[in-house]
CSV table of C-alpha atoms in Angstrom, one decimal:
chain,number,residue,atom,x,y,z
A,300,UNK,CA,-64.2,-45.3,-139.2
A,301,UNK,CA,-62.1,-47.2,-136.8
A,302,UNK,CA,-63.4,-50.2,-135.1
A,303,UNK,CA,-64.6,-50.2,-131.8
A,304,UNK,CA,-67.2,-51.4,-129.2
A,305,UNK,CA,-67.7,-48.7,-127.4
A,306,UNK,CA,-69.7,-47.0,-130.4
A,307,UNK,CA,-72.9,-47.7,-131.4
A,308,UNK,CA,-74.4,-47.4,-135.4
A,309,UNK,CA,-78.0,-46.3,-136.2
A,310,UNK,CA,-79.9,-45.9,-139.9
A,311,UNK,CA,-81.2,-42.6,-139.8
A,312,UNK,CA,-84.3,-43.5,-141.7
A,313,UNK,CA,-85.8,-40.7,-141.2
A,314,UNK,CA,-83.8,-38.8,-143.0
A,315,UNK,CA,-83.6,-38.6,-147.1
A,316,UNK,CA,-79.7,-38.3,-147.5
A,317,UNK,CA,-78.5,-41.5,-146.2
A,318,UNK,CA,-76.5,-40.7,-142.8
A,319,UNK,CA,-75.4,-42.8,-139.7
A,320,UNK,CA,-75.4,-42.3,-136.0
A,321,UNK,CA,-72.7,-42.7,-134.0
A,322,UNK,CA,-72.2,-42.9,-130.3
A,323,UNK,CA,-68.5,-42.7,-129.3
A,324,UNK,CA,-67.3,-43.3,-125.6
A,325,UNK,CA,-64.7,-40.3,-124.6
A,326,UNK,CA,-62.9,-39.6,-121.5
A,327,UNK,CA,-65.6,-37.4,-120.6
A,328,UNK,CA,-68.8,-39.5,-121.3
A,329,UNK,CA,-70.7,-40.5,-124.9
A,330,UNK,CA,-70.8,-38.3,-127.7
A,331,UNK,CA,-73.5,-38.7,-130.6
A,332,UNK,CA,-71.9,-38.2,-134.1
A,333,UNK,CA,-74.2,-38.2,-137.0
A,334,UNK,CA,-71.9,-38.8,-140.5
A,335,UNK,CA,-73.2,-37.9,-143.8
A,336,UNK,CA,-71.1,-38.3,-146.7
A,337,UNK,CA,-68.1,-40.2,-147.9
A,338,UNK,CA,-65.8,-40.9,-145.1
A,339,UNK,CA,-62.6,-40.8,-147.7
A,340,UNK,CA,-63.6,-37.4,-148.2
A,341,UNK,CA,-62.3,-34.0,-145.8
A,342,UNK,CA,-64.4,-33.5,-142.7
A,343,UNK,CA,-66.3,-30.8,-142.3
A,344,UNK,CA,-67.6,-31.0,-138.2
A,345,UNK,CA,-70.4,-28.6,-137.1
A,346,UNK,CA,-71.5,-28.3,-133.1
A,347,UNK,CA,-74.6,-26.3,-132.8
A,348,UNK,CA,-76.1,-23.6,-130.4
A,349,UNK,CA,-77.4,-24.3,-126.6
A,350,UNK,CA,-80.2,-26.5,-126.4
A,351,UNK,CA,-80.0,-27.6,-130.4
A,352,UNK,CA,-79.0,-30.6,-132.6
A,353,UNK,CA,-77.8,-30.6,-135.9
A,354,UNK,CA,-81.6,-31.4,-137.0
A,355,UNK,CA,-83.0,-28.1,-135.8
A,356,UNK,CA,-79.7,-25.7,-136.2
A,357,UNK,CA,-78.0,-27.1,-139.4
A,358,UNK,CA,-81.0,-28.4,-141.5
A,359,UNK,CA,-81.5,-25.3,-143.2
A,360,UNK,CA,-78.3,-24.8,-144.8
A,361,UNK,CA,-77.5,-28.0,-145.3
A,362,UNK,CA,-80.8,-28.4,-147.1
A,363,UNK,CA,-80.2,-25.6,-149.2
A,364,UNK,CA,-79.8,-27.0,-152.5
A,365,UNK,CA,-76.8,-25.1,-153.8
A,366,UNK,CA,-74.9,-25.4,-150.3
A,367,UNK,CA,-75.8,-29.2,-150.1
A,368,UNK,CA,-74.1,-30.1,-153.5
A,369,UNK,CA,-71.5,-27.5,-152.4
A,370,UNK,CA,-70.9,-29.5,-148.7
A,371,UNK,CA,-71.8,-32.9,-149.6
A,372,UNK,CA,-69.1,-32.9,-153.1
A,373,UNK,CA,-66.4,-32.0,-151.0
A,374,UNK,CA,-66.7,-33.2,-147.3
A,375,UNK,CA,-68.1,-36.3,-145.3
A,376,UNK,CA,-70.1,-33.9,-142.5
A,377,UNK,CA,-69.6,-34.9,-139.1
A,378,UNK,CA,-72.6,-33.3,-136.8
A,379,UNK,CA,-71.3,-33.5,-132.9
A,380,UNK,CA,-73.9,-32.8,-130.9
A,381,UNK,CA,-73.0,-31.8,-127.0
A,382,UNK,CA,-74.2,-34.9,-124.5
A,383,UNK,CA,-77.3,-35.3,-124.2
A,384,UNK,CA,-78.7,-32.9,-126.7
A,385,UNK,CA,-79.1,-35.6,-129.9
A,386,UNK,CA,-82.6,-37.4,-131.2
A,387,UNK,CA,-84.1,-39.3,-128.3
A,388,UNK,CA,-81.8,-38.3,-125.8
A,389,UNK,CA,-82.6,-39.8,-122.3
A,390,UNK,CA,-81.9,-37.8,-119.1
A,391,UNK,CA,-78.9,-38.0,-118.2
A,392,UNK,CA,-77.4,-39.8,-115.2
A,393,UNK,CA,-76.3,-37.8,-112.3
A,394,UNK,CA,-73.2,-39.9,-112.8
A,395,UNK,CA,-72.3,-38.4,-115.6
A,396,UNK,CA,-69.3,-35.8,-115.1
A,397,UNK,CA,-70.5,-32.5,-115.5
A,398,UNK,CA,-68.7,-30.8,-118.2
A,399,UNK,CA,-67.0,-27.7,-118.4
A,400,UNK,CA,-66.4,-25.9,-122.5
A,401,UNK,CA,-62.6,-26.7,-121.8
A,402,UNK,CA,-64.0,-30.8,-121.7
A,403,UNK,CA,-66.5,-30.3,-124.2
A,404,UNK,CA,-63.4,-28.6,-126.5
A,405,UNK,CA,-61.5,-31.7,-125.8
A,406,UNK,CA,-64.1,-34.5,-126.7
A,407,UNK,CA,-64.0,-33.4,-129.8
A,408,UNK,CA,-60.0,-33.9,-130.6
A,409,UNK,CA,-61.4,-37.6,-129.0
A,410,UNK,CA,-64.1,-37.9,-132.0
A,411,UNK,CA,-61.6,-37.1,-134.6
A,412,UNK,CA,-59.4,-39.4,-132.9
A,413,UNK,CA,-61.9,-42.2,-133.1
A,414,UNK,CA,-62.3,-41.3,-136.8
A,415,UNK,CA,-58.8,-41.1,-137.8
A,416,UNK,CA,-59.4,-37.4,-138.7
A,417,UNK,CA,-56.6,-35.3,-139.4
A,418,UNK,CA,-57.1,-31.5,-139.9
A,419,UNK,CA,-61.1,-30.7,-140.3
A,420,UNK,CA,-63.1,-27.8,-141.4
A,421,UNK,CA,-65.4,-26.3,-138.8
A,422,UNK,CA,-68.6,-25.1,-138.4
A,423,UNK,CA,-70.2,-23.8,-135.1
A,424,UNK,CA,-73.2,-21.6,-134.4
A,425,UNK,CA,-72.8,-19.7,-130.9
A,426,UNK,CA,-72.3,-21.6,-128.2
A,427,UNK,CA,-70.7,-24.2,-130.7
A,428,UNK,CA,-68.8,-21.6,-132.7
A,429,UNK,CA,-67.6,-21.1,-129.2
A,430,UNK,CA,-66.6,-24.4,-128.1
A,431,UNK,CA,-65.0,-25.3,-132.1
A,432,UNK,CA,-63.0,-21.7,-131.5
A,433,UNK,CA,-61.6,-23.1,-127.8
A,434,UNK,CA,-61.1,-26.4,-129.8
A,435,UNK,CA,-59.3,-24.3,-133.1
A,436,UNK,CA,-56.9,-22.2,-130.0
A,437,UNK,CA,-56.0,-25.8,-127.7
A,438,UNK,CA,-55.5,-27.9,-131.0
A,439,UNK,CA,-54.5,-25.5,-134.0
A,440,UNK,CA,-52.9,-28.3,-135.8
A,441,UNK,CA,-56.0,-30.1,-136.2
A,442,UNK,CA,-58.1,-27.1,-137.5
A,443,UNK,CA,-58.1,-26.4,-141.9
A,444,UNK,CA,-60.3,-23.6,-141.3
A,445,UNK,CA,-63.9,-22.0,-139.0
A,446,UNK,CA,-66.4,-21.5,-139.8
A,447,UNK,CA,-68.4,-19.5,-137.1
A,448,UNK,CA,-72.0,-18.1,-136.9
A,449,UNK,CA,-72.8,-15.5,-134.2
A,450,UNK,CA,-69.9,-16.8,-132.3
A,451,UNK,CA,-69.1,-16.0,-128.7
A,452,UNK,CA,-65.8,-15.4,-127.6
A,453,UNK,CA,-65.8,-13.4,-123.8
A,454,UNK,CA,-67.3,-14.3,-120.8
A,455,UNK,CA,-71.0,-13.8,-120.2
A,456,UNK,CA,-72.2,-10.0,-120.0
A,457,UNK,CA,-74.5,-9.1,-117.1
A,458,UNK,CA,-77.3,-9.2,-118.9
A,459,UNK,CA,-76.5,-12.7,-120.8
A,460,UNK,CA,-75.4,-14.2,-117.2
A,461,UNK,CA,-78.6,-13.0,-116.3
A,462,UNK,CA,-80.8,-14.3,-118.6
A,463,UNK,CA,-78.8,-17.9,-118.4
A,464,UNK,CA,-79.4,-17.6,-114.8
A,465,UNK,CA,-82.9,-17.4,-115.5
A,466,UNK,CA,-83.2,-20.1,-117.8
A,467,UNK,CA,-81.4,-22.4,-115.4
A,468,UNK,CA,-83.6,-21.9,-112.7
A,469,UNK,CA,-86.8,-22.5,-114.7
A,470,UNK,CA,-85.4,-25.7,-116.3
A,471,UNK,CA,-84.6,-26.8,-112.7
A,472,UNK,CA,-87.6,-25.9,-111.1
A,473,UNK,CA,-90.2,-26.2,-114.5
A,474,UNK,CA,-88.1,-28.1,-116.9
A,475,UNK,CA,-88.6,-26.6,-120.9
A,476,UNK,CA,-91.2,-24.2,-120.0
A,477,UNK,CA,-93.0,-22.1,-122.5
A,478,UNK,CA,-90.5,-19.1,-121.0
A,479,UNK,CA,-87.5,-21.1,-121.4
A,480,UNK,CA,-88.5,-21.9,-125.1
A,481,UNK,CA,-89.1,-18.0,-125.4
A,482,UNK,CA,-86.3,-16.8,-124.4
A,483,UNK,CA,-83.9,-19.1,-126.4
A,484,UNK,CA,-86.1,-18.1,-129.8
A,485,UNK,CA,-85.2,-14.9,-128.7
A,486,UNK,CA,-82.0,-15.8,-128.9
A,487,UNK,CA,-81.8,-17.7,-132.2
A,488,UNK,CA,-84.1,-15.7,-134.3
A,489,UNK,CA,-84.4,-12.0,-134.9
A,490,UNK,CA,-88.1,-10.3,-134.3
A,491,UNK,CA,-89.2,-10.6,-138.3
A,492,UNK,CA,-89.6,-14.2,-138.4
A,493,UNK,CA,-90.6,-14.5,-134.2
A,494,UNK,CA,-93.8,-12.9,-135.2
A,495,UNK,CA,-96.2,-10.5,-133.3
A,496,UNK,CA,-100.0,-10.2,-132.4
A,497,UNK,CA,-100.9,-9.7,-135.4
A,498,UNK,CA,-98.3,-11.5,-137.7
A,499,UNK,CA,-97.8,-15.1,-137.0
A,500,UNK,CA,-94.2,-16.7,-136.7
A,501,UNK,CA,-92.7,-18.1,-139.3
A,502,UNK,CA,-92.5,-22.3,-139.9
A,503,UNK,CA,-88.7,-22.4,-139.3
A,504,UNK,CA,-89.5,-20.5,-135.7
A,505,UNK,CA,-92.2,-22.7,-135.1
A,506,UNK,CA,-90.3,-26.3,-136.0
A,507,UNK,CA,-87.3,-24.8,-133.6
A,508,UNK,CA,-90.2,-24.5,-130.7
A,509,UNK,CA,-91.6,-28.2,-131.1
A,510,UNK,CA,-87.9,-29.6,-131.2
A,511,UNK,CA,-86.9,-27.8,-128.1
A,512,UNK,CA,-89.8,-29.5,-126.8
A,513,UNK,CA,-88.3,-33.0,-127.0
A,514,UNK,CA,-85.2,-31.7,-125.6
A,515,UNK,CA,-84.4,-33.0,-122.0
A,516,UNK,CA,-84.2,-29.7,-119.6
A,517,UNK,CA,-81.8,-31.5,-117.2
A,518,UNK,CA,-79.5,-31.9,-120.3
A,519,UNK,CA,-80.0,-28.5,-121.3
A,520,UNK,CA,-79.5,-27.2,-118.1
A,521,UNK,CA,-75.9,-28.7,-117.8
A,522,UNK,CA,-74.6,-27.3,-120.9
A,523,UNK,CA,-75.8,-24.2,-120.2
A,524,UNK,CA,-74.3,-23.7,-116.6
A,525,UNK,CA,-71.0,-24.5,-119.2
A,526,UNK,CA,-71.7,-21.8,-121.5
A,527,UNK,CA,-72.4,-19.4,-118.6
A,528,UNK,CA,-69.2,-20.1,-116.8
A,529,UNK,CA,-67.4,-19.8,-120.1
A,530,UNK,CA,-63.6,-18.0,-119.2
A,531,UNK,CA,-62.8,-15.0,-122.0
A,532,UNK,CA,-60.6,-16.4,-124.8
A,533,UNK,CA,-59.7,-13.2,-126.6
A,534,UNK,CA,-56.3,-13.8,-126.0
A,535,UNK,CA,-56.3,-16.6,-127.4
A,536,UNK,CA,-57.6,-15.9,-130.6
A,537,UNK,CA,-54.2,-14.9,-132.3
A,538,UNK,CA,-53.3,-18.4,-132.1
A,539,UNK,CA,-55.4,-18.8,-134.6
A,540,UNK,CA,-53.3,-19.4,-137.8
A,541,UNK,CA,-56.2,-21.1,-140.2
A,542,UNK,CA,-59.0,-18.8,-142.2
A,543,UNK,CA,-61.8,-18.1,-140.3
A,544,UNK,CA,-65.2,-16.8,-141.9
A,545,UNK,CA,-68.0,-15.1,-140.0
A,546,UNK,CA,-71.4,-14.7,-140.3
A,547,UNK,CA,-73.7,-12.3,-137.8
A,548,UNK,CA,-77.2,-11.4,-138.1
A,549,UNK,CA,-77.5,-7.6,-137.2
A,550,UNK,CA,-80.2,-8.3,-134.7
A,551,UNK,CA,-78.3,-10.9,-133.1
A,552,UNK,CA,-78.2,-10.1,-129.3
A,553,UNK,CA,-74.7,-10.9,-130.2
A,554,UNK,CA,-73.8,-8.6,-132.4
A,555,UNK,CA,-71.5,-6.8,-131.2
A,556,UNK,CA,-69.2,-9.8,-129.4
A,557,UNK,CA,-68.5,-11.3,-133.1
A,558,UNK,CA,-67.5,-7.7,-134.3
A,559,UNK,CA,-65.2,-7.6,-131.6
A,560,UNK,CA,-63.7,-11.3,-132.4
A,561,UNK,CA,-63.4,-10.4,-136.2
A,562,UNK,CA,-61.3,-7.1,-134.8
A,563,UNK,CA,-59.1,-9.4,-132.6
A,564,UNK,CA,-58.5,-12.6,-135.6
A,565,UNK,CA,-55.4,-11.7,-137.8
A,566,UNK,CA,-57.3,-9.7,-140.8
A,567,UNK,CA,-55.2,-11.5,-143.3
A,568,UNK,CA,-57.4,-14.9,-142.9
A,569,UNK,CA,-60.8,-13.8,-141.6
A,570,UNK,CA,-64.1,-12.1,-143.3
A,571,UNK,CA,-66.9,-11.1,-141.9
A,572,UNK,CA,-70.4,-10.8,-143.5
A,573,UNK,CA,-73.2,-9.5,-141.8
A,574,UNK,CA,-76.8,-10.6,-142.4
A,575,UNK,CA,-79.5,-7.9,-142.4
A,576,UNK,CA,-82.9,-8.5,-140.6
A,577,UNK,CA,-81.8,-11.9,-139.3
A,578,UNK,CA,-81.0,-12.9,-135.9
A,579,UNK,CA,-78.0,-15.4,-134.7
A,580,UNK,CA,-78.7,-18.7,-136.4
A,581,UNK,CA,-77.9,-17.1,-140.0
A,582,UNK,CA,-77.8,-21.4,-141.0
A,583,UNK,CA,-81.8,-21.3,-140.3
A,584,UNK,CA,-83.1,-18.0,-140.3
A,585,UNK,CA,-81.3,-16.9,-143.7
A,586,UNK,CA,-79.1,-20.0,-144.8
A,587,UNK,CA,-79.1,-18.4,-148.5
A,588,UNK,CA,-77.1,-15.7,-147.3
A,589,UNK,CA,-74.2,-17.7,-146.5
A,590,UNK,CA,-73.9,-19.8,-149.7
A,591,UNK,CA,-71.8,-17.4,-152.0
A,592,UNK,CA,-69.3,-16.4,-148.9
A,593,UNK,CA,-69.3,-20.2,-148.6
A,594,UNK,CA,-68.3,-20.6,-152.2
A,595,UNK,CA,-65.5,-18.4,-152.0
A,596,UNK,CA,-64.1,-19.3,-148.8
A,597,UNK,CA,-63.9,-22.5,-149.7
A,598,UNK,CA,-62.2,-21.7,-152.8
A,599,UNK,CA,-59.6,-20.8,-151.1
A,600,UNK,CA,-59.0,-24.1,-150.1
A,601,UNK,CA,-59.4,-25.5,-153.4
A,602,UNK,CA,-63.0,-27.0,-152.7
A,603,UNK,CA,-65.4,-26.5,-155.6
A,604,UNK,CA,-69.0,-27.0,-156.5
A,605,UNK,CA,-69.4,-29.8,-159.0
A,606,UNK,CA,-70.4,-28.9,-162.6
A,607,UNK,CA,-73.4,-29.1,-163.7
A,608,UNK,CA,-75.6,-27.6,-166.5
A,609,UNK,CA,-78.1,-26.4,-164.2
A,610,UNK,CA,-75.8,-24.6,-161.8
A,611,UNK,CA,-77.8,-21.5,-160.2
A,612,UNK,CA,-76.6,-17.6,-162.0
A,613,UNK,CA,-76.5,-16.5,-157.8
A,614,UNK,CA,-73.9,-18.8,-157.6
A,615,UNK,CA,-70.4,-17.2,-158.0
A,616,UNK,CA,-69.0,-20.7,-159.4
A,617,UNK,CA,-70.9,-20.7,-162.1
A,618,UNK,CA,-68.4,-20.9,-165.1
A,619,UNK,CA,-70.1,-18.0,-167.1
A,620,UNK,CA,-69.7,-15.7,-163.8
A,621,UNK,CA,-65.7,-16.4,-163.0
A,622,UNK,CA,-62.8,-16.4,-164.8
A,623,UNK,CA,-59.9,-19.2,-164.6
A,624,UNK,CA,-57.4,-16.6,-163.4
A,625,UNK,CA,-59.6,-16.6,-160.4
A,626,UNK,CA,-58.9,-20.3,-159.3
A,627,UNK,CA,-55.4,-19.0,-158.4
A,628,UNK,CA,-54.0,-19.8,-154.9
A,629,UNK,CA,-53.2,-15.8,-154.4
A,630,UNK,CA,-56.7,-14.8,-155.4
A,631,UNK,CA,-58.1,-16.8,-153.1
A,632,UNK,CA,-56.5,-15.2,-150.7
A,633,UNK,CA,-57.8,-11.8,-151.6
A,634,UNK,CA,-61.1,-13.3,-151.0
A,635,UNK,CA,-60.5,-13.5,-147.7
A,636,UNK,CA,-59.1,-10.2,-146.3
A,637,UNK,CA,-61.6,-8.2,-143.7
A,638,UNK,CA,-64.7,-7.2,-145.3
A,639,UNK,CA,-68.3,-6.3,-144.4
A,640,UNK,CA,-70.8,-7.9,-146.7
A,641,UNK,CA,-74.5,-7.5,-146.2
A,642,UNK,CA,-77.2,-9.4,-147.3
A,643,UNK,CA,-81.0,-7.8,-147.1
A,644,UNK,CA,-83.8,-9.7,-147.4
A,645,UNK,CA,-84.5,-8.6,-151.2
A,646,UNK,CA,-80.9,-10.2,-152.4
């Protein structure tokens, strides 16, 4: 970590894997870092969805088990969380520049900057797999691979715009309203775990709805007029030299924009796996579903889990399950052409 005033450390207590807080100053106002991990390690930097932190969007797969010893043996994690949306945010000062996704792409080449970060591995959900995407297209050389779950990647539909529209005016007018926090569940989680009448939500639904309570609307508001203004960057996407991996939940409102990026990303270096009876944030809703795809993606960069005697039979690193030919640089690369996995809730 370079030296610097202008950032600020804080023991995450609270937490049980020892982790630090960092708030860098950028040409565009402060960002909150959290680091986990040893920093000699590869970086592995996640951004999360509108109105979430790394707490509420990436806890569940990086508190997996299998995926933690998978992420934590091979990168230091970076969490970048957009202004204003990290623990104990204040409101924000109506000084602060509002940002567009093109400034919030280029923050982060000023974090890795401020880290002495080379080339990182990325992992975004929506609006984040969004914003790292933009980042991966403006500063390829800085990008080892993406990760991306239900990522974005055209302009608002009508009926998204809508909706954001919506949202804005209520956090203007009635700040995180039980609405507000009802429609962005709708957006995270698919209608299995939401719950009904007669079947109540599930406790990953109903953690997301306290945190979103300790969220400060006039944050969430400004990053969300960003996300809604977003420009199309389809164009863009063959650019994109690095691997790519892609996870959707099928009831994902969506859907259907991250089977249009996987059509547009060159087929020789992205997958796609689609997650049955989940909704977009695969890392919460279903984070088990993403650890073997995980395994072999990252494979292919020569990452590996660490050995151990009780290494899970689901796991496809497991020595009895994989042969050495497999650890080969060219079959690695089979692992990544186009394919269509799915994972139902039985697996």
């Amino acid at each position: 970590m370079g030296d610097s005033s202008d950032s600020v450390s804080v023991d995450m207590e609270t937490i049980s894997v020892a982790g630090k807080e960092h708030l860098v100053k950028t040409g565009r106002g402060y960002v909150s870092v959290a680091v986990f991990g040893d920093q000699d390690k590869p970086a592995l930097i996640t951004y999360p969805d509108l109105a979430l932190n790394y707490m509420s969007c990436f806890q569940g797969v990086f508190y997996c088990p299998e995926a933690f010893s998978l992420l934590l043996h091979n990168f230091c994690i970076y969490h970048i969380c957009p202004p204003g949306h990290e623990l104990g945010a204040a409101v924000m000062s109506l000084d602060d520049p509002v940002l567009s996704v093109d400034d919030l792409a280029d923050q982060i080449v000023e974090v890795l900057d401020y880290f002495r970060l080379g080339k990182v591995m990325c992992m975004g959900v929506t609006a984040g797999a969004y914003i790292l995407t933009l980042f991966a297209i403006k500063y390829t050389q800085r990008v080892m691979g993406l990760v991306l779950v239900s990522p974005l990647c055209k302009a608002p539909s009508w009926t998204e715009w809508l909706c954001n529209k919506v949202m804005t005016n209520l956090l203007y007018f009635c700040g995180m309203c039980t609405l507000v926090k009802e429609l962005l569940l709708l957006r995270y989680f698919s209608k299995e775990v939401r719950g009904s009448v007669e079947v109540p939500e599930l406790d990953v639904v109903q953690a997301c709805r306290r945190l979103l309570g300790e969220r400060q609307s006039p944050n969430v508001l400004r990053l969300l007029e960003a996300i809604n203004e977003r420009p199309d960057i389809t164009q863009g996407l063959r650019k994109i030299k690095c691997r790519s991996l892609i996870f959707v939940g099928e009831s994902s409102p969506f859907h259907s924009e991250a089977l249009h990026m996987t059509s547009k990303l060159d087929r020789r270096f992205s997958a796609l796996v689609e997650v049955q009876a989940c909704g977009s944030m695969v890392t919460e809703e279903q984070p088990d579903a993403m650890l073997i795809p995980l395994e072999y993606f990252l494979m292919g960069f020569g990452f590996y889990r660490p050995c151990q005697c009780n290494v899970s039979p689901r796991s496809p690193l497991s020595p009895t399950s994989i042969s050495p030919e497999l650890f080969s640089p060219e079959s690695m690369g089979l692992k990544l052409k186009p394919i269509k996995t799915r994972f139902s809730e039985e697996v």
